[in-house]
Amino acid sequence: MNTRLWLGLCGIACAQYNLYYDLRPFNLGFSMGANYSQVKIQYNNLLYAPPSPNAPSEVLVEGIPGINLGLILNKKLHKYFDARSVVSVSLQQRNLYFRVGDSLFKRRLEASYLYFPLLLRYKSQFYKGYRVYVIGGFQLGLNLMSDKRVRDNPDLIRTERTDGQWVAGIGIDLYLDKVKFTPELTYSLGIRNIYDPTGTRYGYVIKSLNMQTISLNLQFE
């Protein structure tokens, strides 16, 4: 299909659906949404063979919903492929409960991550005002939580400042008159142990922690 015919057909389509977002080589936008965070835990053998009645016999994890806010940077590579980054701030919390006898001791694992992802997005063909897509890649996370705050609060669990995570997700681009609206669901998994047992009561029963987060974001371009 030659360029003149393509532009003519696109002009007809754009009268109903705004497809200019797909013609531009670079797009900006913003994203906001919610997250639900968990952790993947590996335990030391002490958890399964407590050395004394005062040692924890179980660790329970409770995920707490958080929020995400981000800036979208999208580079068109091909008709069906985009390089994409959503530089975002993610507020997350998980509660860990150490069971000792009949009692539970609560410790909070809080984080305020600044994420720098590098993602590849594969889009379907345009059909009646929408495209579906899959997305995946890697992101670097920097925890902005103050070390002093964590160090001075015995109810908070300490973690390493940086994390690397694999990211995968699905979404749908909805082409509206003035904006392209995109609901997106992603899952991220940390690849390194971020646990720092310093100052955590009963923390010796935990060997490693890896982040796991499910996010539902609403994106606008």
C-alpha angles and dihedrals in degrees: 000000000000123000096253093053092045092052090047093053091044090052090056092048093046090059086071104021124030102235097163089102088070094048096054116087093219133030135185128202145141135251135204131174151119134280137200114206132200134164133230106226132200115193135211116241089254089079092063096041106033110202093214141011088258094061121098116261096190142015119211123195124209119191119215123202116249139178137252130205122180152163117236121221112182126180119189112227101168141345089279103023133073133178106222140183129181106193101202149166114229123192110204139173138181128179120218119201119199111204114215112174106310094337132090122211113202125215124177124223105201129176140175103197128193106204128204107188130182108200139174118214126199115198131198124229117287112264128176096329102322148071128200121214147177123222135192144160144104135300135194116219127202116195109222094189110125113255090212093055092052093043093051096046115071091194092066126080116226121232137179115274097235133049137176120213140186112228131201131168152146133229148160128235112218113196109214130175098264104014144023108239120200129186108197133185118199139176123204129190125193116232099200136057107256097178121125110183094193112129096358115128109230088005091130091080091067118080101180144353126207122188122241121183136175114199133188110196134181111213130194127195 
